[in-house]
Coordinates of C-alpha atoms in Angstrom, one line a residue:
Chain A
M1 CA 0.0 0.0 0.0
S2 CA 1.6 3.3 -1.0
W3 CA 0.9 6.5 -2.9
A4 CA 0.3 4.4 -6.0
F5 CA -3.1 3.7 -4.7
L6 CA -3.9 7.3 -4.5
R7 CA -2.6 7.7 -8.0
D8 CA -4.8 4.9 -9.3
L9 CA -7.8 6.4 -7.5
L10 CA -7.3 9.8 -9.0
S11 CA -6.8 8.3 -12.5
G12 CA -10.2 6.6 -12.1
V13 CA -11.8 9.9 -11.1
N14 CA -10.3 11.6 -14.1
K15 CA -12.7 9.8 -16.4
Y16 CA -15.8 11.3 -14.8
S17 CA -14.5 14.8 -14.3
T18 CA -15.1 18.0 -16.2
R19 CA -12.2 19.8 -17.9
I20 CA -11.5 21.9 -14.8
G21 CA -11.6 18.7 -12.7
R22 CA -8.9 17.1 -14.9
I23 CA -6.7 20.2 -14.4
W24 CA -7.3 19.8 -10.7
V25 CA -6.2 16.1 -10.9
A26 CA -3.1 17.1 -12.8
V27 CA -2.2 19.8 -10.3
V28 CA -2.6 17.4 -7.4
F29 CA -0.5 14.7 -9.1
I30 CA 2.3 16.8 -10.2
F31 CA 2.6 19.8 -7.9
R32 CA 1.5 18.2 -4.7
L33 CA 2.0 14.4 -4.8
L34 CA 5.1 14.3 -6.9
V35 CA 6.8 17.3 -5.1
Y36 CA 5.9 15.6 -1.8
I37 CA 7.5 12.3 -2.7
A38 CA 10.4 13.6 -4.8
A39 CA 11.5 16.5 -2.6
A40 CA 9.6 17.3 0.6
E41 CA 9.8 13.9 2.3
N42 CA 13.6 13.9 2.4
I43 CA 13.7 17.4 4.0
W44 CA 11.8 16.2 7.0
K45 CA 13.3 12.7 7.1
Y46 CA 15.7 13.3 10.0
E47 CA 14.0 16.2 11.6
H48 CA 14.1 14.7 15.1
D49 CA 17.7 13.6 14.9
E50 CA 18.8 16.9 13.7
F51 CA 16.8 18.9 16.2
E52 CA 19.4 20.1 18.7
C53 CA 19.1 21.8 22.1
S54 CA 21.9 23.5 23.8
I55 CA 21.8 21.2 26.8
K56 CA 23.0 17.8 27.9
Q57 CA 19.9 17.0 30.2
P58 CA 18.5 13.7 29.0
G59 CA 14.9 13.9 27.8
C60 CA 15.0 17.7 27.3
E61 CA 15.4 17.5 23.5
N62 CA 12.6 14.9 23.2
V63 CA 10.2 16.9 25.3
C64 CA 10.9 20.2 23.5
F65 CA 10.6 18.6 20.0
D66 CA 7.2 17.1 21.0
H67 CA 6.1 20.5 22.4
F68 CA 6.9 22.4 19.2
F69 CA 5.9 19.7 16.7
P70 CA 2.8 17.9 18.1
V71 CA 2.2 16.7 14.5
S72 CA 5.0 17.0 12.0
H73 CA 4.5 19.3 9.0
I74 CA 5.1 16.4 6.6
R75 CA 2.5 14.1 8.3
L76 CA -0.1 16.9 8.1
W77 CA 0.8 17.4 4.4
A78 CA 0.3 13.6 3.7
L79 CA -3.0 13.6 5.6
Q80 CA -4.2 16.7 3.7
L81 CA -3.4 14.9 0.4
I82 CA -5.3 11.8 1.4
V83 CA -8.3 13.6 2.9
V84 CA -8.6 16.1 -0.1
S85 CA -8.6 13.3 -2.7
T86 CA -11.2 11.2 -0.9
P87 CA -14.4 13.1 -1.8
S88 CA -13.8 12.1 -5.4
L89 CA -14.6 8.5 -4.3
L90 CA -18.2 9.6 -3.8
V91 CA -18.5 10.2 -7.6
V92 CA -16.8 6.9 -8.4
F93 CA -19.2 5.1 -6.1
H94 CA -22.3 6.8 -7.6
V95 CA -21.2 5.9 -11.1
A96 CA -20.6 2.2 -10.0
Y97 CA -24.1 2.2 -8.4
R98 CA -25.6 3.5 -11.6
E99 CA -23.8 0.8 -13.7
S100 CA -24.9 -2.0 -11.2
R101 CA -28.5 -0.7 -11.4
E102 CA -28.4 -0.9 -15.2
K103 CA -27.0 -4.4 -15.0
R104 CA -29.7 -5.5 -12.4
H105 CA -32.6 -4.2 -14.5
N106 CA -30.9 -5.4 -17.7
Q107 CA -31.9 -2.2 -19.5
K108 CA -30.4 1.1 -20.4
L109 CA -31.5 3.5 -17.7
Y110 CA -29.1 6.3 -18.3
R111 CA -27.7 7.8 -21.5
R112 CA -24.2 7.3 -20.1
P113 CA -23.7 6.2 -16.5
G114 CA -20.7 8.6 -16.2
E115 CA -22.6 11.7 -17.5
I116 CA -22.9 14.4 -14.9
D117 CA -26.6 15.0 -14.6
G118 CA -29.4 14.4 -12.1
G119 CA -28.2 12.6 -8.9
L120 CA -24.6 12.4 -10.1
L121 CA -24.6 16.2 -10.4
C122 CA -25.6 16.5 -6.8
T123 CA -22.9 14.0 -5.7
Y124 CA -20.3 15.9 -7.8
L125 CA -21.2 19.2 -6.3
I126 CA -21.1 17.8 -2.8
S127 CA -17.7 16.3 -3.5
L128 CA -16.5 19.7 -4.7
I129 CA -17.8 21.4 -1.6
L130 CA -16.2 18.8 0.7
K131 CA -12.8 19.2 -1.1
I132 CA -12.9 23.0 -0.7
G133 CA -13.9 22.5 3.0
F134 CA -11.1 20.1 3.7
E135 CA -8.5 22.2 2.0
A136 CA -9.5 25.3 4.1
V137 CA -9.6 23.3 7.3
F138 CA -6.0 22.0 6.8
L139 CA -4.7 25.4 5.9
V140 CA -6.2 26.8 9.0
L141 CA -4.8 23.9 11.0
F142 CA -1.3 24.5 9.7
Y143 CA -1.6 28.2 10.5
K144 CA -2.9 27.6 14.0
L145 CA -0.6 24.8 15.0
Y146 CA 2.6 26.5 13.9
N147 CA 1.8 30.1 14.4
G148 CA 1.8 31.0 10.7
F149 CA 3.8 29.3 8.0
N150 CA 7.1 30.5 9.3
V151 CA 9.7 28.0 10.5
P152 CA 12.1 29.7 13.0
R153 CA 15.7 28.8 13.3
L154 CA 15.7 28.9 17.1
V155 CA 13.0 28.1 19.6
K156 CA 13.2 28.7 23.3
C157 CA 12.0 25.8 25.5
D158 CA 11.4 25.5 29.2
M159 CA 9.5 22.3 29.6
R160 CA 10.4 19.8 32.3
P161 CA 13.0 18.2 32.6
C162 CA 14.9 21.1 30.9
P163 CA 16.4 22.9 33.9
N164 CA 15.6 26.4 32.6
T165 CA 15.0 28.1 29.3
V166 CA 17.0 26.3 26.7
D167 CA 17.8 27.2 23.1
C168 CA 16.7 24.6 20.6
Y169 CA 17.7 24.7 16.9
I170 CA 15.5 23.4 14.1
S171 CA 17.2 21.8 11.1
K172 CA 16.8 23.2 7.6
P173 CA 14.3 25.9 8.6
T174 CA 14.6 28.0 5.4
E175 CA 14.1 24.9 3.1
K176 CA 11.1 23.8 5.2
M177 CA 9.6 27.3 5.0
I178 CA 10.0 27.4 1.2
F179 CA 8.2 24.1 0.8
L180 CA 5.5 25.1 3.2
Y181 CA 4.8 28.2 1.2
F182 CA 4.7 26.0 -1.9
L183 CA 2.2 23.8 -0.2
V184 CA 0.0 26.8 0.7
A185 CA 0.2 28.1 -2.9
T186 CA -0.8 24.8 -4.4
S187 CA -3.6 24.4 -1.9
C188 CA -5.0 27.9 -2.7
L189 CA -4.7 27.0 -6.4
C190 CA -6.7 23.8 -5.9
I191 CA -9.3 25.8 -3.9
A192 CA -9.6 28.3 -6.8
L193 CA -10.0 25.4 -9.3
N194 CA -12.7 23.7 -7.2
L195 CA -14.6 27.0 -6.8
S196 CA -14.5 27.7 -10.5
E197 CA -15.6 24.2 -11.3
L198 CA -18.5 24.6 -8.8
S199 CA -19.6 27.9 -10.3
Y200 CA -19.2 26.5 -13.9
L201 CA -21.4 23.5 -13.1
I202 CA -24.1 25.6 -11.3
C203 CA -24.3 28.1 -14.1
K204 CA -24.3 25.3 -16.8
Y205 CA -27.1 23.3 -15.2
S206 CA -29.2 26.2 -14.1
K207 CA -29.1 27.6 -17.7
K208 CA -30.1 24.1 -19.0
G209 CA -33.0 24.0 -16.4
Y210 CA -34.1 27.5 -17.3
V211 CA -34.1 26.7 -21.1
K212 CA -36.1 23.5 -20.5
R213 CA -38.7 25.3 -18.4
Y214 CA -38.9 28.1 -21.0
V215 CA -39.5 25.6 -23.8
R216 CA -42.1 23.7 -21.8
K217 CA -43.9 26.9 -21.0
H218 CA -44.1 28.0 -24.6
Q219 CA -45.3 24.5 -25.7
Chain B
M1 CA 4.2 7.0 -7.3
D2 CA 7.5 8.5 -8.3
W3 CA 9.3 9.8 -11.4
G4 CA 7.9 6.7 -13.3
A5 CA 4.5 8.3 -13.3
L6 CA 5.9 11.5 -14.8
Q7 CA 7.7 9.3 -17.4
T8 CA 4.4 7.6 -18.4
I9 CA 2.7 10.9 -18.9
L10 CA 5.5 12.4 -20.9
G11 CA 5.8 9.2 -23.0
G12 CA 2.4 9.9 -24.3
V13 CA 3.4 13.4 -25.4
N14 CA 6.3 11.9 -27.3
K15 CA 4.0 10.6 -30.1
H16 CA 2.9 14.2 -30.9
S17 CA 6.3 15.9 -30.7
T18 CA 8.7 17.0 -33.4
S19 CA 12.0 15.0 -33.8
I20 CA 13.8 17.7 -31.8
G21 CA 11.1 17.3 -29.1
K22 CA 11.7 13.6 -29.0
I23 CA 15.5 14.2 -28.5
W24 CA 14.7 16.7 -25.8
L25 CA 12.5 14.1 -24.0
T26 CA 15.3 11.5 -24.3
V27 CA 17.9 13.9 -22.8
L28 CA 15.4 14.8 -20.0
F29 CA 14.8 11.1 -19.1
I30 CA 18.3 9.8 -19.4
F31 CA 20.6 12.6 -18.5
R32 CA 18.5 14.4 -15.9
I33 CA 15.8 12.3 -14.2
M34 CA 17.8 9.1 -14.2
I35 CA 21.1 10.8 -13.1
L36 CA 19.1 12.6 -10.4
V37 CA 17.6 9.4 -9.0
V38 CA 20.5 7.0 -9.5
A39 CA 23.5 9.2 -8.6
A40 CA 22.8 12.7 -7.4
E41 CA 20.5 11.7 -4.6
R42 CA 23.2 9.5 -3.1
V43 CA 25.8 12.1 -3.3
W44 CA 23.6 14.6 -1.4
G45 CA 22.1 12.0 0.8
D46 CA 24.3 12.6 3.8
E47 CA 24.7 16.3 3.3
Q48 CA 23.7 17.6 6.7
D49 CA 25.1 14.6 8.7
D50 CA 28.5 15.1 7.3
F51 CA 28.5 18.9 7.3
I52 CA 30.9 19.5 10.2
C53 CA 31.7 22.7 12.0
N54 CA 34.8 23.2 14.1
T55 CA 32.9 23.9 17.3
L56 CA 31.0 22.0 20.0
Q57 CA 28.5 24.7 20.4
P58 CA 25.0 23.1 20.0
G59 CA 23.0 24.6 17.3
C60 CA 25.9 26.2 15.4
K61 CA 26.0 23.5 12.8
N62 CA 22.3 23.7 12.1
V63 CA 22.3 27.4 11.8
C64 CA 25.4 27.5 9.5
Y65 CA 24.0 24.7 7.3
D66 CA 20.7 26.6 7.0
H67 CA 22.6 29.8 6.2
F68 CA 24.7 28.3 3.4
F69 CA 22.1 26.0 1.9
P70 CA 18.7 27.7 2.1
I71 CA 17.4 25.1 -0.3
S72 CA 19.4 22.0 -1.2
H73 CA 20.7 21.5 -4.8
I74 CA 18.9 18.2 -5.0
R75 CA 15.5 19.7 -4.2
L76 CA 16.1 22.6 -6.6
W77 CA 16.8 20.1 -9.3
A78 CA 13.7 18.1 -8.5
L79 CA 11.6 21.2 -8.7
Q80 CA 13.3 22.3 -11.9
L81 CA 12.5 18.9 -13.5
I82 CA 8.9 19.0 -12.4
F83 CA 8.3 22.6 -13.7
V84 CA 10.2 22.0 -16.9
S85 CA 8.1 18.8 -17.7
T86 CA 4.8 20.4 -16.9
P87 CA 4.3 22.5 -20.1
A88 CA 4.3 19.2 -22.1
L89 CA 1.1 18.4 -20.2
L90 CA -0.6 21.4 -22.0
V91 CA 0.1 19.5 -25.3
A92 CA -1.2 16.3 -23.8
M93 CA -4.4 18.0 -22.6
H94 CA -5.0 19.6 -26.0
V95 CA -4.5 16.3 -27.8
A96 CA -6.8 14.6 -25.4
Y97 CA -9.4 17.3 -26.0
R98 CA -9.2 16.9 -29.8
R99 CA -9.5 13.1 -29.4
H100 CA -12.6 13.6 -27.2
E101 CA -14.2 15.9 -29.8
K102 CA -13.5 13.4 -32.6
K103 CA -15.0 10.6 -30.5
R104 CA -18.1 12.7 -29.9
Q105 CA -18.5 13.4 -33.6
F106 CA -18.0 9.7 -34.3
R107 CA -20.6 8.7 -31.7
K108 CA -23.1 11.2 -33.2
G109 CA -22.6 9.4 -36.5
D110 CA -21.3 12.5 -38.3
Q111 CA -20.9 11.8 -42.0
K112 CA -17.8 14.1 -42.1
C113 CA -16.0 11.9 -39.6
E114 CA -13.4 9.9 -41.6
Y115 CA -12.7 7.2 -38.9
K116 CA -13.9 3.7 -39.0
D117 CA -13.9 3.0 -35.3
I118 CA -13.0 4.5 -31.9
E119 CA -9.7 2.6 -31.8
E120 CA -8.5 4.5 -34.8
I121 CA -9.2 7.8 -33.1
R122 CA -7.2 6.6 -30.0
M123 CA -4.3 5.6 -32.1
Q124 CA -4.2 8.6 -34.4
R125 CA -1.3 11.0 -34.3
F126 CA -2.1 14.7 -34.6
H127 CA 0.0 17.0 -36.7
I128 CA 1.3 20.1 -35.1
E129 CA -0.9 22.7 -36.9
G130 CA -3.6 25.1 -36.2
T131 CA -4.4 25.6 -32.5
L132 CA -2.2 22.7 -31.5
W133 CA 0.8 24.6 -33.0
W134 CA 0.1 27.5 -30.7
T135 CA -0.2 25.2 -27.6
Y136 CA 3.0 23.4 -28.6
T137 CA 4.9 26.6 -29.2
S138 CA 3.8 28.2 -25.9
S139 CA 4.8 25.0 -24.1
I140 CA 8.3 25.3 -25.5
F141 CA 8.4 28.9 -24.6
F142 CA 7.4 28.2 -21.0
R143 CA 10.0 25.4 -20.8
L144 CA 12.7 27.9 -21.8
I145 CA 11.6 30.4 -19.2
F146 CA 11.5 27.8 -16.4
E147 CA 15.0 26.5 -17.3
A148 CA 16.4 30.0 -17.4
V149 CA 14.8 31.0 -14.1
F150 CA 16.1 27.9 -12.3
M151 CA 19.6 28.2 -13.7
Y152 CA 19.7 31.8 -12.6
A153 CA 18.3 30.9 -9.1
F154 CA 21.1 28.3 -8.8
Y155 CA 23.8 30.8 -9.8
F156 CA 22.4 33.5 -7.5
M157 CA 21.9 31.3 -4.5
Y158 CA 25.2 29.6 -4.5
D159 CA 27.4 32.3 -6.0
G160 CA 28.4 30.3 -9.0
F161 CA 28.4 26.5 -9.6
Q162 CA 31.3 25.5 -7.5
M163 CA 31.0 23.9 -4.1
P164 CA 33.6 25.2 -1.7
R165 CA 35.3 22.8 0.7
L166 CA 35.4 25.3 3.6
M167 CA 32.9 27.9 4.6
K168 CA 33.4 30.4 7.4
C169 CA 30.3 31.0 9.5
S170 CA 29.6 33.5 12.2
A171 CA 25.9 33.3 12.6
W172 CA 24.5 33.2 16.2
P173 CA 24.9 31.0 18.3
C174 CA 28.4 30.2 16.9
P175 CA 30.7 31.9 19.4
N176 CA 32.9 33.6 16.7
T177 CA 33.9 32.8 13.1
V178 CA 33.8 29.1 12.8
D179 CA 35.2 26.8 10.0
C180 CA 32.5 24.5 8.5
F181 CA 33.4 21.7 6.1
V182 CA 31.1 20.5 3.3
S183 CA 30.9 16.8 2.6
R184 CA 32.1 15.6 -0.9
P185 CA 32.6 19.0 -2.4
T186 CA 34.4 17.9 -5.5
E187 CA 31.8 15.2 -6.4
K188 CA 29.0 17.7 -5.8
T189 CA 30.8 20.3 -8.1
V190 CA 31.1 17.6 -10.8
F191 CA 27.4 16.8 -10.6
T192 CA 26.4 20.4 -10.5
I193 CA 28.4 21.2 -13.6
F194 CA 27.0 18.1 -15.3
M195 CA 23.4 19.1 -14.5
I196 CA 24.0 22.7 -15.6
A197 CA 25.6 21.5 -18.9
V198 CA 22.6 19.2 -19.6
S199 CA 20.2 22.1 -18.7
S200 CA 22.0 24.3 -21.3
I201 CA 21.8 21.5 -23.9
C202 CA 18.0 21.3 -23.2
I203 CA 17.7 25.1 -23.6
L204 CA 19.5 24.9 -27.0
L205 CA 17.3 22.0 -28.1
N206 CA 14.2 24.0 -27.1
V207 CA 15.5 27.1 -29.0
A208 CA 16.2 25.0 -32.1
E209 CA 12.7 23.5 -31.9
L210 CA 11.2 26.9 -31.6
C211 CA 13.1 28.1 -34.7
Y212 CA 12.1 25.0 -36.6
L213 CA 8.4 25.5 -35.8
L214 CA 8.4 29.2 -36.7
T215 CA 10.2 28.4 -40.0
K216 CA 7.7 25.7 -40.8
F217 CA 4.9 28.1 -40.0
F218 CA 6.1 30.9 -42.2
L219 CA 6.9 28.5 -45.1
R220 CA 3.4 27.0 -44.9
R221 CA 1.9 30.4 -44.9
S222 CA 3.8 31.6 -47.9
K223 CA 3.0 28.3 -49.7
K224 CA -0.7 28.8 -49.0
A225 CA -0.5 32.4 -50.2
G226 CA 1.4 31.3 -53.3
N227 CA -1.1 28.5 -54.0
Q228 CA -4.1 30.8 -53.6
K229 CA -2.5 33.3 -56.0
H230 CA -1.9 30.8 -58.8
H231 CA -4.7 28.3 -58.3
P232 CA -7.6 29.9 -56.5
N233 CA -9.9 27.0 -56.9
H234 CA -7.3 24.2 -56.6
E235 CA -8.6 21.3 -54.6
N236 CA -5.9 20.3 -52.1
K237 CA -8.0 18.1 -49.9
E238 CA -7.4 14.9 -51.9
E239 CA -3.7 15.4 -51.8
T240 CA -3.5 16.1 -48.0
K241 CA -5.8 13.1 -47.3
Q242 CA -3.4 10.8 -49.3
N243 CA -0.5 12.3 -47.4
E244 CA -2.2 11.7 -44.1
M245 CA -3.0 8.1 -45.0
N246 CA 0.6 7.5 -46.0
E247 CA 1.8 8.9 -42.8
L248 CA -0.7 6.9 -40.7
I249 CA 0.5 3.7 -42.5
S250 CA 4.2 4.4 -41.9
D251 CA 3.5 5.6 -38.3
S252 CA 1.5 2.5 -37.3
C253 CA 4.5 0.4 -38.3
Q254 CA 6.9 2.5 -36.2
N255 CA 5.1 3.9 -33.2
T256 CA 4.6 2.1 -29.9
V257 CA 1.5 2.7 -27.9
I258 CA 2.1 4.6 -24.7
G259 CA -0.8 6.9 -24.1
F260 CA -2.0 9.4 -21.6
T261 CA -5.6 9.1 -22.6
S262 CA -8.4 10.8 -20.8

């Protein structure tokens, strides 16, 4: 089980997406997943080993690291990727449900099971709203947990068993900050793509509905 | 999920590239991505562990390392490769969009559609003309810009392309000016120069491809203008159809099927 599973899931979703949805999938693959695996993971690999405090007191380093990094940036990033990709599963399940219904009744119930209309449109819209919601939640979580997206070089720690206020140094703070800003930028780009897809779908289908009603009225 | 996924996506674009574009892709895969994964990552693997400063002051090493390497070479290269490969996706998306339109026409039973089945549409290779020419040319243009920007960023951040053996650091909390030693400086310099050289070759290939496309474009325009002048009612359609069929026959014998299909 690895990131390949997420890749396969997103490839499956690609089939039932709009054009903007496909751009979203491409952005998630290349600018988030690939950057995470090819670059970001290695930066945070030895973060605990390289976290150094100016003290020999056993346990002080461990306690201070745990205090400043309750959840590591990289784990939060991984969780965000997984959680944000999951709402697309709703669409895949709905299409599978439609196909199984057609098979059960042994007749063509839909023009194309993957076409975004009726119930599938609602599912798609819900998945978009969930994606936007999750992205926003994670961005706020990052901001609140780490007091902004800044990674300081030095943090002052006075947790027990550290005898008094001790200087602790974080490894590779500038590199971590650059990648955090990259994460924020791609997150915002994905939110913008999801919002535009949402408005596109709402406009398209309300126009369709309006035209239908207009034609019916004049018939 | 790794560089292999990017390779699969770019492999699909290969079918619709010019010959220079195919050479560029080969250079990218073999001399950049492969070298990065197989060799360069090992050379930079222990960079912070073996970065040693002549002091016992805790924190001094971390701070000095961060000061001299705001972003590691290896990460910068990975980002450069990702950004430089991305414009090719524009072409892949455009091709996928055209295929989708042709499939839609075929499904509607359009008489104009000259394909016998959906498989033929999937296998078809599109010529670089019309709107696809503009997409392709802009993708090359963006590639050039990204390459240039990253090369400049490298030069600017590391004051040239050489990795020094010794760096003098006086950032707090180092007590005074402290000697810090970089691990494997010569090997790192060799790989840096290699990557920069290959980057420059890629820039040259992109410039050559751009010139080739522009020349082809202007030649085609002047030919069309000349044709219209001498034979205003000349029917070219039969000739172009025969050419297309000949190309399809020769292409189907040569090309392997690697596709990024939507």
